[in-house]
XYZ file of C-alpha atoms in Angstrom:
426
model
C 26.166 53.379 -58.156
C 29.059 53.037 -55.722
C 26.752 54.084 -52.879
C 24.232 51.418 -53.861
C 26.959 48.751 -53.929
C 28.239 49.857 -50.510
C 24.699 49.795 -49.083
C 24.142 46.306 -50.531
C 27.411 45.097 -48.967
C 26.390 46.658 -45.662
C 23.046 44.818 -45.759
C 24.801 41.517 -46.477
C 27.306 42.105 -43.673
C 24.495 43.067 -41.307
C 22.548 39.951 -42.271
C 25.613 37.760 -41.757
C 26.231 39.409 -38.388
C 22.644 38.715 -37.282
C 22.945 35.068 -38.365
C 26.193 34.678 -36.426
C 24.647 36.444 -33.431
C 21.620 34.138 -33.483
C 23.826 31.042 -33.774
C 25.956 32.172 -30.838
C 22.808 32.968 -28.823
C 21.231 29.580 -29.595
C 24.475 27.768 -28.818
C 24.717 29.616 -25.517
C 21.105 28.756 -24.705
C 21.713 25.094 -25.504
C 24.786 25.057 -23.264
C 22.763 26.726 -20.479
C 19.940 24.211 -20.892
C 22.441 21.356 -20.973
C 24.113 22.631 -17.799
C 20.723 23.086 -16.108
C 19.669 19.565 -17.120
C 22.949 18.104 -15.842
C 22.547 20.060 -12.627
C 18.957 18.807 -12.243
C 20.025 15.173 -12.847
C 22.911 15.598 -10.428
C 20.605 17.089 -7.802
C 18.069 14.269 -8.277
C 20.824 11.641 -8.042
C 22.064 13.190 -4.798
C 18.509 13.329 -3.425
C 17.874 9.661 -4.322
C 21.180 8.514 -2.768
C 20.421 10.479 0.389
C 16.956 8.885 0.594
C 18.346 5.366 0.050
C 20.890 5.909 2.798
C 18.123 7.020 5.134
C 15.686 4.115 4.475
C 18.168 1.261 4.004
C 19.610 0.599 7.450
C 22.877 -1.395 7.883
C 21.906 -5.101 7.866
C 23.161 -7.859 10.158
C 22.377 -10.322 7.369
C 20.969 -10.072 3.827
C 18.891 -12.651 1.953
C 18.409 -12.609 -1.814
C 14.921 -13.754 -2.757
C 14.132 -15.766 -5.887
C 12.021 -12.843 -7.166
C 14.992 -10.448 -7.114
C 14.198 -8.766 -3.792
C 16.911 -8.332 -1.206
C 15.661 -8.772 2.348
C 17.881 -7.066 4.930
C 17.786 -8.362 8.505
C 17.966 -5.137 10.513
C 18.471 -5.031 14.269
C 15.070 -4.349 15.782
C 16.310 -1.141 17.456
C 17.657 0.242 14.151
C 14.424 -0.027 12.116
C 13.025 2.982 10.179
C 10.337 3.678 12.804
C 12.935 5.156 15.139
C 13.755 7.971 12.728
C 10.565 9.575 14.070
C 11.429 12.331 16.580
C 8.701 11.135 18.991
C 10.149 7.610 19.014
C 13.746 8.438 19.926
C 13.343 7.145 23.489
C 10.501 4.715 22.792
C 10.718 1.362 24.554
C 9.704 -1.372 22.110
C 6.671 -3.353 23.213
C 7.563 -6.882 22.096
C 4.041 -8.198 22.400
C 0.548 -6.786 22.962
C -0.853 -6.721 26.486
C -4.174 -8.142 25.319
C -5.414 -10.085 22.325
C -8.995 -9.564 21.090
C -9.951 -13.094 22.118
C -8.839 -12.333 25.678
C -5.488 -12.032 27.447
C -2.652 -12.470 24.965
C -1.307 -15.990 25.463
C 1.662 -17.300 23.447
C 0.874 -20.901 24.314
C -2.693 -20.451 23.110
C -1.431 -18.800 19.928
C 0.987 -21.640 19.140
C -1.820 -24.185 19.648
C -3.966 -22.337 17.131
C -1.071 -22.160 14.675
C -0.733 -25.966 14.748
C -4.354 -26.204 13.656
C -3.731 -23.886 10.717
C -3.668 -25.500 7.279
C -2.804 -22.305 5.443
C 0.315 -23.039 3.354
C 0.993 -19.453 2.282
C 4.498 -18.121 2.880
C 6.801 -15.463 1.421
C 9.188 -16.183 -1.460
C 12.315 -14.999 0.366
C 11.854 -17.790 2.955
C 13.178 -20.231 0.342
C 16.679 -18.775 0.819
C 16.818 -18.170 4.557
C 15.345 -16.506 7.626
C 16.257 -13.539 9.778
C 17.761 -14.198 13.228
C 16.110 -13.224 16.506
C 16.244 -9.540 17.530
C 16.148 -8.510 13.863
C 13.308 -7.622 11.503
C 13.197 -8.370 7.745
C 13.079 -5.228 5.592
C 12.728 -5.247 1.813
C 15.687 -3.227 0.523
C 14.733 -0.117 -1.442
C 16.629 0.107 -4.734
C 17.450 3.175 -6.802
C 15.025 2.118 -9.546
C 12.207 1.848 -6.990
C 12.604 5.526 -6.080
C 13.127 6.678 -9.681
C 9.791 5.150 -10.735
C 8.031 7.579 -8.399
C 7.205 11.089 -9.641
C 9.507 12.446 -6.919
C 11.525 11.260 -3.924
C 8.987 12.956 -1.655
C 6.084 10.993 -3.190
C 7.843 7.604 -3.180
C 5.966 5.037 -1.116
C 2.844 7.187 -0.745
C -0.709 6.867 -2.014
C -2.267 9.779 -3.854
C -4.898 11.765 -1.903
C -8.622 10.965 -2.369
C -8.052 7.248 -2.787
C -10.585 6.190 -0.148
C -14.051 4.755 -0.756
C -16.805 7.037 0.539
C -19.796 4.679 0.600
C -22.629 7.223 0.640
C -21.346 9.020 -2.454
C -22.339 7.471 -5.776
C -21.414 10.565 -7.741
C -19.437 9.474 -10.846
C -17.273 12.587 -10.439
C -15.801 10.997 -7.297
C -14.317 8.257 -9.492
C -13.111 10.631 -12.179
C -11.570 12.984 -9.647
C -9.524 10.381 -7.782
C -9.061 7.683 -10.439
C -9.635 5.087 -7.699
C -12.442 2.534 -7.822
C -13.660 0.168 -5.134
C -15.859 -2.836 -4.416
C -16.226 -2.998 -0.640
C -18.308 -4.066 2.339
C -18.393 -1.721 5.328
C -19.821 -0.939 8.765
C -20.264 2.452 10.427
C -22.237 4.150 13.179
C -20.426 2.637 16.161
C -17.026 2.697 17.824
C -14.704 0.012 16.506
C -11.456 -1.181 18.053
C -10.247 -3.444 15.270
C -11.193 -5.752 12.421
C -10.346 -9.169 11.044
C -10.766 -10.965 7.714
C -9.480 -13.911 5.754
C -8.671 -12.696 2.240
C -8.462 -14.827 -0.904
C -5.089 -14.190 -2.623
C -4.817 -13.747 -6.406
C -2.456 -12.100 -8.889
C -4.677 -9.707 -10.871
C -3.459 -8.265 -14.175
C -2.585 -4.572 -14.005
C -2.795 -2.795 -17.368
C -0.619 0.275 -16.749
C 2.498 0.515 -14.579
C 1.046 3.576 -12.800
C -2.041 1.590 -11.724
C -2.445 -0.948 -8.920
C -4.891 -3.581 -7.717
C -5.258 -4.387 -4.040
C -7.452 -6.198 -1.539
C -7.374 -4.958 2.021
C -9.143 -3.862 5.162
C -9.363 -0.214 6.260
C -9.600 1.014 9.867
C -10.951 4.571 9.537
C -11.445 7.570 11.809
C -12.447 11.180 11.170
C -14.230 12.671 8.191
C -13.490 12.069 4.519
C -11.935 15.544 4.344
C -8.374 16.581 5.184
C -8.323 14.916 8.612
C -8.963 11.266 7.715
C -7.069 8.684 9.799
C -6.541 5.293 8.169
C -4.750 2.026 8.961
C -4.702 -0.451 6.083
C -3.382 -3.948 5.403
C -3.804 -6.634 2.758
C -2.215 -7.718 -0.526
C -1.470 -5.700 -3.649
C -0.015 -5.778 -7.153
C 1.724 -2.453 -7.808
C 4.297 -2.286 -10.653
C 5.201 1.334 -9.859
C 5.970 0.631 -6.215
C 7.763 -2.711 -6.566
C 8.874 -2.938 -10.216
C 7.007 -6.182 -10.946
C 3.534 -7.767 -10.976
C 3.960 -9.993 -7.918
C 1.278 -10.196 -5.236
C 2.727 -8.676 -2.056
C 1.744 -8.223 1.581
C 1.435 -4.535 2.434
C 0.400 -2.033 5.082
C -0.382 1.679 4.901
C -1.209 4.446 7.351
C -2.092 8.129 7.231
C -3.397 10.695 9.735
C -4.224 13.463 7.228
C -6.010 11.834 4.262
C -2.792 10.783 2.459
C -1.412 14.308 2.249
C 1.825 14.557 4.248
C 1.795 11.696 6.774
C 2.165 7.955 6.383
C 3.434 5.529 3.778
C 3.451 1.950 2.572
C 5.126 -0.722 4.682
C 8.309 0.516 6.409
C 9.119 3.244 3.859
C 8.833 5.951 6.528
C 8.894 6.116 10.299
C 5.710 5.007 12.047
C 4.975 1.275 12.190
C 7.146 -0.587 14.724
C 7.821 -4.171 13.659
C 8.615 -6.912 16.180
C 8.417 -10.060 14.013
C 11.553 -11.534 12.438
C 9.518 -13.821 10.167
C 7.415 -11.663 7.818
C 8.629 -8.828 5.557
C 6.289 -5.982 4.647
C 6.156 -5.556 0.868
C 7.535 -9.056 0.166
C 5.929 -11.451 -2.336
C 3.266 -13.891 -1.149
C 3.337 -17.442 -2.480
C 1.468 -19.399 -3.693
C -1.533 -17.522 -5.125
C -4.940 -18.831 -6.184
C -5.668 -20.037 -9.713
C -8.925 -20.306 -11.651
C -10.772 -23.595 -10.941
C -7.727 -24.704 -8.941
C -6.305 -24.492 -5.401
C -7.465 -21.452 -3.433
C -5.186 -19.670 -0.982
C -6.011 -17.002 1.557
C -4.397 -14.939 4.298
C -5.848 -13.834 7.647
C -5.250 -10.303 8.872
C -6.248 -8.944 12.256
C -5.742 -5.344 13.399
C -6.784 -4.308 16.900
C -6.260 -1.621 19.512
C -4.513 -2.830 22.655
C -6.818 -1.597 25.459
C -3.892 -1.149 27.868
C -1.234 0.663 25.803
C -3.554 2.055 23.103
C -1.361 0.998 20.158
C -2.861 -0.567 17.010
C -1.436 -4.078 16.530
C -1.338 -6.234 13.394
C -1.374 -10.026 13.175
C -0.749 -12.065 10.003
C -2.208 -15.573 9.998
C -2.575 -17.356 13.323
C 1.009 -17.174 14.480
C 2.666 -13.919 13.374
C 2.115 -10.792 15.463
C 3.950 -8.342 13.210
C 4.069 -5.125 15.215
C 2.121 -1.951 15.956
C 1.305 1.629 15.002
C 1.858 3.830 18.119
C -1.352 5.643 19.084
C 0.311 9.097 18.995
C 0.515 8.860 15.174
C -3.230 9.481 15.002
C -5.859 11.948 16.131
C -9.234 10.181 15.770
C -7.782 6.664 15.862
C -6.048 7.487 19.126
C -9.502 6.786 20.590
C -11.340 4.397 18.225
C -12.407 3.881 14.595
C -15.750 5.123 13.259
C -15.819 2.949 10.113
C -14.370 -0.357 8.911
C -14.090 -1.284 5.234
C -13.085 -4.565 3.581
C -12.628 -5.094 -0.151
C -10.811 -4.238 -3.348
C -9.408 -1.060 -4.863
C -7.866 -0.308 -8.266
C -6.485 2.755 -9.981
C -8.263 3.586 -13.235
C -5.997 5.926 -15.220
C -8.332 5.627 -18.240
C -5.661 4.636 -20.792
C -6.668 5.567 -24.374
C -9.636 7.455 -22.914
C -11.341 4.191 -21.918
C -11.804 2.379 -18.630
C -8.738 0.402 -17.552
C -8.601 -3.373 -17.997
C -6.855 -3.697 -14.623
C -8.483 -6.559 -12.737
C -9.764 -6.484 -9.176
C -9.504 -9.666 -7.103
C -9.481 -12.616 -9.512
C -10.713 -10.507 -12.435
C -14.101 -12.266 -12.275
C -17.458 -10.922 -11.083
C -18.857 -12.044 -7.682
C -21.664 -14.214 -9.087
C -19.130 -16.728 -10.435
C -18.479 -17.878 -6.858
C -15.790 -20.020 -5.245
C -12.812 -21.033 -7.390
C -13.440 -18.211 -9.851
C -14.334 -15.095 -7.879
C -12.225 -13.622 -5.058
C -13.622 -13.509 -1.519
C -13.314 -12.130 2.007
C -14.551 -14.572 4.647
C -15.053 -14.606 8.426
C -15.084 -10.820 8.590
C -15.347 -9.496 12.143
C -14.971 -6.320 14.184
C -13.454 -5.773 17.630
C -15.896 -4.148 20.060
C -15.299 -1.923 23.108
C -14.924 -5.017 25.324
C -12.035 -6.219 23.115
C -14.097 -9.113 21.733
C -14.303 -10.216 18.110
C -17.922 -9.937 16.889
C -19.809 -10.346 13.630
C -20.422 -6.979 11.941
C -23.947 -5.516 12.253
C -25.713 -3.839 9.324
C -23.032 -4.672 6.770
C -23.320 -2.355 3.763
C -21.748 -2.578 0.294
C -20.456 0.026 -2.129
C -19.012 0.210 -5.626
C -18.714 3.180 -7.955
C -19.435 1.205 -11.152
C -20.900 -2.255 -10.590
C -20.571 -3.141 -14.279
C -16.775 -2.822 -13.878
C -16.290 -4.213 -10.347
C -18.998 -5.529 -8.035
C -19.589 -6.990 -4.560
C -22.102 -9.519 -3.125
C -22.414 -10.411 0.562
C -23.492 -13.649 2.242
C -23.484 -15.428 5.585
C -23.182 -19.077 6.661
C -21.862 -21.184 9.530
C -18.398 -21.928 8.097
C -17.529 -18.582 6.536
C -19.564 -16.341 8.839
C -20.133 -12.946 7.213
C -18.389 -12.980 3.845
C -18.530 -11.539 0.355
C -17.336 -12.130 -3.167
C -16.012 -9.093 -5.009
C -14.051 -7.883 -8.032
C -14.272 -7.825 -11.791
C -12.351 -7.413 -15.038
C -12.570 -3.658 -15.406
C -13.058 -2.820 -19.095
C -15.671 -5.049 -20.760
C -18.638 -4.481 -23.151
C -20.650 -2.971 -20.260
C -17.727 -0.991 -18.820
C -16.046 1.302 -21.316
């Protein structure tokens, strides 16, 4: 009997010991996890601060915009482009040697600007301008970087976000999550492109989606070696933290894998204009059955220096992408695309309700549907010409569509866009 009692006590003690052991083990694990989490947060914080220090250069002057942006006026020689090792001793070219309409002529440009009736500006202009010899740079905030999946991916598009017109395979859409409604030309050598783009503020359903309207200057295949220069307007909550319509640029020389970025978020594009900020809000925007606003964008290859220049409107030559950034585009482009792009993350397993353009289909026409007008290409003689054999492409025309036209006032043009999810697009 005594032996049985002792054995019973032993079992209870052993059980109690195991419980205590497990509690100590779990507590230790929790402490380890807590320490690891704190270490991870600390490491991320350090990485973010280091990145902010690298991209936000010391300003000569700062302007707070009514939309919450801070625009830093950075000395032109201190801009992010010069972090690139190949640009350490680069002499800034303050203006292009040649303009596509002939020899670049400032007097001619200012005459054209007086004829312009386009009232579009940027919101930050309401509170000031940057002085000469500086460029306006939208300040990157900590929250901007934290919204990205990682510091490395901040300011970058995801791979496979380009429209490949000859492919109508639905898997292309599902694989990339990007959808397009575009017009395009191919089969020749192109040295630039121009378009006047209707500006809207489309609704974006999910913060990880975007809606943009742009032109693409493309070289290479649609594999790992794609070269692309892009410019237009976009609504991107993830990138900017709001739903404002913003002017943007993008470039890549390896199909969005390691090179390139939006705006001035990495070294590459060299800005020379003190008037326009990449990534800043555009105002005003078009409204349904109301005033329509548009922006003109021209990108061309300077035949003398070989750099790719960008002009906004009639009077703002913004800067250039040095030719060495590219492989195929160092020579010429093999395709030009104009149009809209959205990200469809398929929330709730259904097609996104993110709008493209105005959110209306092309057949609704002016005042309701968004448009690109006076679209042109730059030929080998550095002349602006109407595009030949203009094609169109969309992955799902019942979600977003495109319709081309041509007349004397608007030249080659098209209406494009759509609402995304609707009874015929689920």
